[in-house]
Coordinates of C-alpha atoms and ligand atoms in Angstrom, one line a residue:
Chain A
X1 CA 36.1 66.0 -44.4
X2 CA 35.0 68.3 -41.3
X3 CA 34.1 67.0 -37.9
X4 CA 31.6 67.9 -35.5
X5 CA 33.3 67.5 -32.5
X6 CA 31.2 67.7 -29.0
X7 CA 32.7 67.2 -25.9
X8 CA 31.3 66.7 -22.6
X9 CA 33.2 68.9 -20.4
X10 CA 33.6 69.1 -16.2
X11 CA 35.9 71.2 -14.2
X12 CA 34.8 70.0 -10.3
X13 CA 36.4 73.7 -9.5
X14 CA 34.0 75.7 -11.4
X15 CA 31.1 73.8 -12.9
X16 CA 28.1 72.5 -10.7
X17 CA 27.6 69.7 -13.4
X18 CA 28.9 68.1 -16.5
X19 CA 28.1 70.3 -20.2
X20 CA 28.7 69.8 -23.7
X21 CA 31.1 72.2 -26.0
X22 CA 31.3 71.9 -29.4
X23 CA 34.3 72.3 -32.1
X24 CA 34.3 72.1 -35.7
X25 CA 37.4 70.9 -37.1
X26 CA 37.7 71.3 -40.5
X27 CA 39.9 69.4 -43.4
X28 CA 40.4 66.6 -41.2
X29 CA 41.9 63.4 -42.8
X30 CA 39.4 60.7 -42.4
X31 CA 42.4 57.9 -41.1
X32 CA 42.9 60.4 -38.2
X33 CA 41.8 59.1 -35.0
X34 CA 39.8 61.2 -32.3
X35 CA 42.6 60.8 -30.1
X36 CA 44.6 63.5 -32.6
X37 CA 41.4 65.2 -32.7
X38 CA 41.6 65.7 -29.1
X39 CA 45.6 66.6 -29.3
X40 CA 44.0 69.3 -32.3
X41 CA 41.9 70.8 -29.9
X42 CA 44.2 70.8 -26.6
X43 CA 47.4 72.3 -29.0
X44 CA 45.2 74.9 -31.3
X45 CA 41.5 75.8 -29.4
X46 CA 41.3 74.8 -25.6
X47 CA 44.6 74.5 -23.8
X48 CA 42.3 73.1 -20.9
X49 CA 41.3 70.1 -22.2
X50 CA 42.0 67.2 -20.4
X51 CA 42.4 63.8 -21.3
X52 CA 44.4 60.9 -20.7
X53 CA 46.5 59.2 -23.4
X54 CA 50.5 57.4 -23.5
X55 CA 51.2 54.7 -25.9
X56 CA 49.0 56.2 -29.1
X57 CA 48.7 53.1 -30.3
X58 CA 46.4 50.7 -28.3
X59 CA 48.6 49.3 -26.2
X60 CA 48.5 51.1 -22.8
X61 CA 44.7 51.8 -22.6
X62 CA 45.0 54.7 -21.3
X63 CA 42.4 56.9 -23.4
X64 CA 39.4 54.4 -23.0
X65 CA 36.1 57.0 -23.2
X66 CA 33.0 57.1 -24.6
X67 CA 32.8 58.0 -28.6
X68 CA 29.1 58.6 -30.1
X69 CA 28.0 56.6 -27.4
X70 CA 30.0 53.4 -27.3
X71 CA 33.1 52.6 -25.5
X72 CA 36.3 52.4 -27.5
X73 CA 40.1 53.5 -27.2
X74 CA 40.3 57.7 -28.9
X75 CA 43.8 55.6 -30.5
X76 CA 41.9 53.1 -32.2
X77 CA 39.0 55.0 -33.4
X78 CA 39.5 56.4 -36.9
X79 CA 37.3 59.3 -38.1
X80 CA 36.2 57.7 -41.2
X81 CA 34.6 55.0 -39.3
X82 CA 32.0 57.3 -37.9
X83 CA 31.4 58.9 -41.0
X84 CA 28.1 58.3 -42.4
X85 CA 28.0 57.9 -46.0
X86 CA 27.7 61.0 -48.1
X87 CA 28.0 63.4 -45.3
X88 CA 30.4 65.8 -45.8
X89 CA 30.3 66.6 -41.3
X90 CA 31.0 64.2 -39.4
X91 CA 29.5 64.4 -36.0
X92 CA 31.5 62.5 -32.8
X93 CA 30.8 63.1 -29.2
X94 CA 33.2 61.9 -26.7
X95 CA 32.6 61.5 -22.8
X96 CA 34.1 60.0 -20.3
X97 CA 33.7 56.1 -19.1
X98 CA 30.4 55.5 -17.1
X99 CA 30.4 54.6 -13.8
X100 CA 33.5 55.9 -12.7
X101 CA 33.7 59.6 -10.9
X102 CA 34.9 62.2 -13.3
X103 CA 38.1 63.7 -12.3
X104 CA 37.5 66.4 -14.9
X105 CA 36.6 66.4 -18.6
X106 CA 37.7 63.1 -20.0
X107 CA 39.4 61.9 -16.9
X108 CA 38.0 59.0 -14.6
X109 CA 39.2 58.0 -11.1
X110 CA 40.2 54.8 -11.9
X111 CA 40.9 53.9 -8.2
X112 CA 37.4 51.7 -7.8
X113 CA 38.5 49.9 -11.0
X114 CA 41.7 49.0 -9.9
X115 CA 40.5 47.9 -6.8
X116 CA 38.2 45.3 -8.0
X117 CA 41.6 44.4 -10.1
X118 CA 43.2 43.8 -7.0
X119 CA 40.1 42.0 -5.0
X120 CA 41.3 39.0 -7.5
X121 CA 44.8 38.5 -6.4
X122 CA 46.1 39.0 -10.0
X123 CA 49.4 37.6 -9.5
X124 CA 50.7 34.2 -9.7
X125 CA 50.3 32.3 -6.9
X126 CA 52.4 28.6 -6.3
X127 CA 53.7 27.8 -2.6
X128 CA 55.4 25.2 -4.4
X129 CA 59.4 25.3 -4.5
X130 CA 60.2 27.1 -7.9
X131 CA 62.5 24.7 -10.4
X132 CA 65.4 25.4 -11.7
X133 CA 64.5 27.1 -14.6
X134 CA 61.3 28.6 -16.1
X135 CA 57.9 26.4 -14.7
X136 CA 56.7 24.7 -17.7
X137 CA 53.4 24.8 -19.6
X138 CA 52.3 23.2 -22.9
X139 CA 50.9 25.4 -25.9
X140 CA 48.0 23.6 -24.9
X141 CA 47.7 25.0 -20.9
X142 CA 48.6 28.1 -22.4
X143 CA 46.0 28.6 -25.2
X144 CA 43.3 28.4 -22.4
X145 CA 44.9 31.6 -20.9
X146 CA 45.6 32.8 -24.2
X147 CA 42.4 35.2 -23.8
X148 CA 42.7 37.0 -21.1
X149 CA 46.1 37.9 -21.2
X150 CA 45.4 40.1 -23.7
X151 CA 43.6 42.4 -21.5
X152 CA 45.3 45.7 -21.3
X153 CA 42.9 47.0 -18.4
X154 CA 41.2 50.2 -20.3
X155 CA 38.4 50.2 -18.8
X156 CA 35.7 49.5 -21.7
X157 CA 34.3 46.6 -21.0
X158 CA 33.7 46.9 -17.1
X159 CA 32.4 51.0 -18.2
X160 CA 30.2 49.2 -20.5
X161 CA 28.2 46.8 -18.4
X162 CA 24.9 47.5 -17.1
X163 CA 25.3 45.7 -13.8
X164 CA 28.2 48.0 -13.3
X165 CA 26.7 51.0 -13.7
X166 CA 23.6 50.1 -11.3
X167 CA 26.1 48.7 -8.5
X168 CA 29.8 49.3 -8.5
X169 CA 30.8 46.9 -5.9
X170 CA 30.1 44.8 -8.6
X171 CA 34.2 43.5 -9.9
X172 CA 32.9 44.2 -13.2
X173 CA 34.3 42.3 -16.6
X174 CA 37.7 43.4 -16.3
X175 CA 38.5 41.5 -12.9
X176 CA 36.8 38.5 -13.8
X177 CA 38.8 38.4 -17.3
X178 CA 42.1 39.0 -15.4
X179 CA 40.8 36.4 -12.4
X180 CA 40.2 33.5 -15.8
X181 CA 43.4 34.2 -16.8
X182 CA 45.0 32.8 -13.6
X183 CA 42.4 30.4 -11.9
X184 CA 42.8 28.8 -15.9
X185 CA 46.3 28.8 -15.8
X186 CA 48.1 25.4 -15.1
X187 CA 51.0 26.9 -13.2
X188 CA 48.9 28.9 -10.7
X189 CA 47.6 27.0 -7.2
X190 CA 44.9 30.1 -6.0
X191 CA 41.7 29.5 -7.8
X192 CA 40.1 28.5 -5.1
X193 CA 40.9 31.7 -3.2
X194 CA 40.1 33.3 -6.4
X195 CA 36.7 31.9 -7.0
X196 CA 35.3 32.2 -2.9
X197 CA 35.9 36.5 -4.1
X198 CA 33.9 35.7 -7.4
X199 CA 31.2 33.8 -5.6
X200 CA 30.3 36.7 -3.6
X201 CA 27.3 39.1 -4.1
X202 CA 29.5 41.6 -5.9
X203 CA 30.9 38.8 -7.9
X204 CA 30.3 36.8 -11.6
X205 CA 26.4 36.4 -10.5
X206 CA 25.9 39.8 -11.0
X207 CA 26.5 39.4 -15.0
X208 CA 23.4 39.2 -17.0
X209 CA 25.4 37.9 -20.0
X210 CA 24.2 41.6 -21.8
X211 CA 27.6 41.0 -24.2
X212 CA 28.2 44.8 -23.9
X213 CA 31.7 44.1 -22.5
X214 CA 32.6 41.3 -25.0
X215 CA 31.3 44.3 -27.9
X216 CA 33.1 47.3 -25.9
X217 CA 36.5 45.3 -25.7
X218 CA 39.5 46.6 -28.3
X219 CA 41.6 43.5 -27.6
X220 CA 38.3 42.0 -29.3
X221 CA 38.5 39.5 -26.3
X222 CA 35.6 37.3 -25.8
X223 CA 34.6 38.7 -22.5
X224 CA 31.4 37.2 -21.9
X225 CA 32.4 33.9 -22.7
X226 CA 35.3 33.9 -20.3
X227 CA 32.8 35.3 -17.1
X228 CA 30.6 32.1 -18.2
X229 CA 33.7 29.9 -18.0
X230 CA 34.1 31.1 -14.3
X231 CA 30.7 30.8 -13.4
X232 CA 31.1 27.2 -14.6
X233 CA 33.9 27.0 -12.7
X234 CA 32.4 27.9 -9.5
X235 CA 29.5 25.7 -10.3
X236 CA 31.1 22.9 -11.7
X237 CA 34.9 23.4 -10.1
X238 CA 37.8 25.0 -12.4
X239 CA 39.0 21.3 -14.0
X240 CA 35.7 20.4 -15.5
X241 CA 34.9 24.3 -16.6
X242 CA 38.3 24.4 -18.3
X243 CA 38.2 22.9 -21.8
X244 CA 41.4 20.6 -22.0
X245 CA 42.8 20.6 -18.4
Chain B
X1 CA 29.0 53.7 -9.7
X2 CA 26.0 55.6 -10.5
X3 CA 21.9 55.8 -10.0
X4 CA 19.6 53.2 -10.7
X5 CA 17.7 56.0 -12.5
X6 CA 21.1 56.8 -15.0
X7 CA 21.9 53.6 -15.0
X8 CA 18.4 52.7 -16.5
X9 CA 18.7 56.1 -19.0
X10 CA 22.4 55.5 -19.8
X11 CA 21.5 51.5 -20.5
X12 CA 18.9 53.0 -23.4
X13 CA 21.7 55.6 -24.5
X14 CA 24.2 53.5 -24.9
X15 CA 24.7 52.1 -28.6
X16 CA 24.7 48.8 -27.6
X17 CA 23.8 45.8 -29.9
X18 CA 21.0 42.9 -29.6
X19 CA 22.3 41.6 -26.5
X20 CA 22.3 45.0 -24.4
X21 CA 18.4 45.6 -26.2
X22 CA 17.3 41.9 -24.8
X23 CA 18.6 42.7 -22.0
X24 CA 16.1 46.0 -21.3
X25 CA 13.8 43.8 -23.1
X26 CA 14.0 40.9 -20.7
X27 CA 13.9 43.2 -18.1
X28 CA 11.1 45.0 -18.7
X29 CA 8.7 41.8 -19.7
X30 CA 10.5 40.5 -16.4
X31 CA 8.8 43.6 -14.4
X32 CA 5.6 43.0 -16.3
X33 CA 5.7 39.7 -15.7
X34 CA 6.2 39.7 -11.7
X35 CA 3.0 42.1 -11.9
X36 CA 1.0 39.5 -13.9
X37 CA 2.0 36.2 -11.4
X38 CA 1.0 39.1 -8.4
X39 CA -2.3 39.9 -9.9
X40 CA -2.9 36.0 -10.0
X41 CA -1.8 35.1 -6.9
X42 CA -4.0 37.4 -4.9
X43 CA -7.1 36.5 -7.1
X44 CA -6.4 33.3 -6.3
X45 CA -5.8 34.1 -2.7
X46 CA -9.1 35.5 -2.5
X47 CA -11.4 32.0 -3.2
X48 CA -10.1 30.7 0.6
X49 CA -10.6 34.3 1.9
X50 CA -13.5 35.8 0.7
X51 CA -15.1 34.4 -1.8
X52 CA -17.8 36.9 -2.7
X53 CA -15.2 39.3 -3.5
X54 CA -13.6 36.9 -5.6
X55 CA -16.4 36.4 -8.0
X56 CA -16.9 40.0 -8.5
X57 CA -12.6 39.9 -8.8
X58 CA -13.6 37.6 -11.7
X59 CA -16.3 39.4 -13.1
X60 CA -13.8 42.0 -13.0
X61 CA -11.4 40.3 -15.3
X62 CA -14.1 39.7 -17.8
X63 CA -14.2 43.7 -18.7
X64 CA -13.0 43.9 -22.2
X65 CA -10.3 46.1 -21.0
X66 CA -8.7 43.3 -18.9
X67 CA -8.8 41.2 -21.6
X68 CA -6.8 43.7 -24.0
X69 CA -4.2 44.4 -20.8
X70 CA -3.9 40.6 -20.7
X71 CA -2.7 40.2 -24.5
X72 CA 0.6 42.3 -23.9
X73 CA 0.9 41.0 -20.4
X74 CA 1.2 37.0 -21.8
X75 CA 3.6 38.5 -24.7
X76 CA 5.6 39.7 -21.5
X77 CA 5.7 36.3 -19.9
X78 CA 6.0 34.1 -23.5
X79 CA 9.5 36.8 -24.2
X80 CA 11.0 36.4 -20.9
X81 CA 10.7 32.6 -20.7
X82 CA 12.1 32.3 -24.8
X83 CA 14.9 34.7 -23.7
X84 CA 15.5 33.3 -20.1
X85 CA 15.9 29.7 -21.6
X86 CA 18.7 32.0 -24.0
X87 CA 20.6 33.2 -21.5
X88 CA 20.6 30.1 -19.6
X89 CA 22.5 27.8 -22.8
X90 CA 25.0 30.7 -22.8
X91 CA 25.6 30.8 -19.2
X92 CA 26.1 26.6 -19.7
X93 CA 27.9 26.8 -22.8
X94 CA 30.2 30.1 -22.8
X95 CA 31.8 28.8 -26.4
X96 CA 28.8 29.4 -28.0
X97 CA 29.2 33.4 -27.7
X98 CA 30.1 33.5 -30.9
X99 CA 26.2 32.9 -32.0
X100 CA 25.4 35.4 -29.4
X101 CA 24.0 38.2 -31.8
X102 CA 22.2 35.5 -33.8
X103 CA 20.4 33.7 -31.0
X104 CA 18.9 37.1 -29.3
X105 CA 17.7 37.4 -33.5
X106 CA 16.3 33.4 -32.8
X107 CA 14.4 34.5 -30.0
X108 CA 12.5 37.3 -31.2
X109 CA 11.9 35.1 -34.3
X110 CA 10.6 32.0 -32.0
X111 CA 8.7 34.9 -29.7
X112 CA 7.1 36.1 -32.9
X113 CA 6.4 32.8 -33.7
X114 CA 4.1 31.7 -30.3
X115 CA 3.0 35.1 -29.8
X116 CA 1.3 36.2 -33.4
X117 CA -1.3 33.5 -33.6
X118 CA -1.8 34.3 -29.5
X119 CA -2.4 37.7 -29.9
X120 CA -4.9 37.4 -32.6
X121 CA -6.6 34.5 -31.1
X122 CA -7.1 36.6 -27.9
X123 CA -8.0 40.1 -29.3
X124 CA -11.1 38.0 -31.8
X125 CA -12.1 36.6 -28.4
X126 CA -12.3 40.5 -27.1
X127 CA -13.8 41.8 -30.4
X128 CA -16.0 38.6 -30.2
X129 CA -17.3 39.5 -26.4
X130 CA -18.1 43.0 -27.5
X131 CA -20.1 42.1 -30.4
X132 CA -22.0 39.6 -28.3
X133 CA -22.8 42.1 -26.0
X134 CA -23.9 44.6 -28.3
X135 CA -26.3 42.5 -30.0
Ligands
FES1 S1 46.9 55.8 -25.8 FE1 47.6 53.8 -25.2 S2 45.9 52.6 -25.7 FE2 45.3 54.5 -26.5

């Protein structure tokens, strides 16, 4: 199988604006991923390439980007599932995440996303004098959590949402994923502090329940469904928006 | 962040699935929509202020060319009310995402539905006008 690869390149110290190169990679198994691709064309063509990656295996989320026009992980993203039957080339075009400023080639600054992370206080938050041991939570409490603490903060969903792109004050998905997973969870006292950030201009309201996050999201979390549970929970307070508290 | 004007491009680029297309849809029938309620109000708003103007406003509307504007413009309003009253049962019930693919499929069905036998009624009422006129 060969590959048609097309990159969308930017070096801020030379080019005026973003341009697309192209490489074609020939005998390429089809369960490689792009990510090798890219390692392929960094080791053997284009020492200049740059892109981030770390764990290889989905787990860090560090190579969240744009292939053939959807968000996914380059890890997670075999070759043969971009192959269109009974073509012999495949063609795959990675960019960088939308929204974000470009560092350079596949590189965002992820600053903005991290601070709509932190806008959320995404840390456990109990005045309460710790016990002994461990505080306790049944399987129950904890399966309303169970969600969002998959996230793995790549990027793809909040790079994926139209309301993001046209305004990034906007938290974005990713926040409001990671704000669900505490407000929800039975051992954490700051959803109200929580929910006054969410209720804000720049907060849930600006979701237009498009479901490109929920799509984008290689945890497959159900993104949408948790921003609806917070808007419920603004609306409706966080004990009658949470299913079995 | 970016434009509006790439965030508007980038929204058609982007391989989305039915939601992100009901989205553009609902927005553009939204646009069209907020020009067809305009349009009305200030016909309306003329009767009080000056009503001779408003008959020939009327007259106006009566042009066979109105009449064929007006058959997309209701299909705007009929889609962004079916596909508002969408997005408003999964705002209220977030579980049902899982049907989320399938009910943006249910509302072009429904829209297809109320708007068919609409459009055909009002274009035989604009062929109708013409032939009258002719003869
Ligand atoms: S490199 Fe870690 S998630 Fe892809």
């Amino acid at each position: 199988m060969n590959v048609q690869l097309g990159i969308q390149r930017f070096n801020p110290e030379n080019d005026a604006k973003p341009y697309w190169q192209s490489f074609l990679i020939t005998q390429v198994d089809p369960a490689e991923r792009v990510l090798d691709l890219l390692k392929y064309v960094k080791a053997h063509v284009d020492g200049t390439l740059t892109f981030r990656h770390s764990c290889a295996h989905g787990v860090c989320g560090s190579d969240a980007m744009r292939i053939n026009n959807l968000n996914r992980l380059a890890c997670k993203t075999l070759v043969q599932a971009l192959a269109r039957p009974n073509t012999e080339r495949v063609p795959i075009r990675v960019q960088p995440l939308l929204g974000l400023p470009v560092v350079k080639d596949l590189v965002v600054d992820m600053d903005p996303f991290y601070e709509h992370y932190r806008s959320i206080i995404p840390f456990l938050v109990n005045e309460q004098e710790a016990p002994g041991r461990e505080r306790l939570q049944s399987p129950e409490e904890r399966a309303i959590i169970d969600d969002g603490t998959k996230c793995i903060l790549c990027a793809c969903c909040t790079t994926s949402c139209p309301s993001f792109w046209a305004n990034g004050r906007y938290v974005g998905p990713a926040a409001i994923v990671q704000a669900h997973r505490f407000i929800f969870d039975s051992r954490d006292t700051g959803a109200a502090e929580r929910l006054a950030v969410l209720d804000r201009k720049t907060g849930v309201w600006r979701c237009r329940t498009v479901f490109n996050c929920t799509e984008a999201c290689p945890r497959d979390i159900d993104v949408t469904r948790l921003i609806g549970e917070v808007k419920l929970a603004i609306a409706q307070g966080p004990r009658r928006a949470g299913r079995v508290r | 962040m970016c434009s509006f004007s790439v965030a508007w491009l980038e929204g058609l680029r982007y391989a989305g699935k039915q939601g992100q297309w009901s989205w553009v849809a609902h927005r553009v029938s939204g646009l069209l929509t907020v020009a067809f309620v305009t349009t009305h109000v200030l016909d309306s708003t003329l009767i009080t202020f000056f009503p001779k103007l408003y008959k020939k406003t009327i007259q106006l509307f009566k042009h066979p060319l109105a009449a064929v504007i007006e058959i997309p413009l209701v299909g705007a309003v009929l889609y962004h009310a079916v596909n508002g009253l969408r997005i408003a049962v999964m705002d209220f019930r977030p579980a049902w995402w899982r049907h989320q693919r399938r009910s943006s499929q249910v509302v072009q069905v429904v829209f297809a539905l109320l708007y068919v036998p609409m459009a055909l009624k009002m274009g035989s009422g604009v062929l109708a006008g013409l032939r009258g006129k002719r003869s």
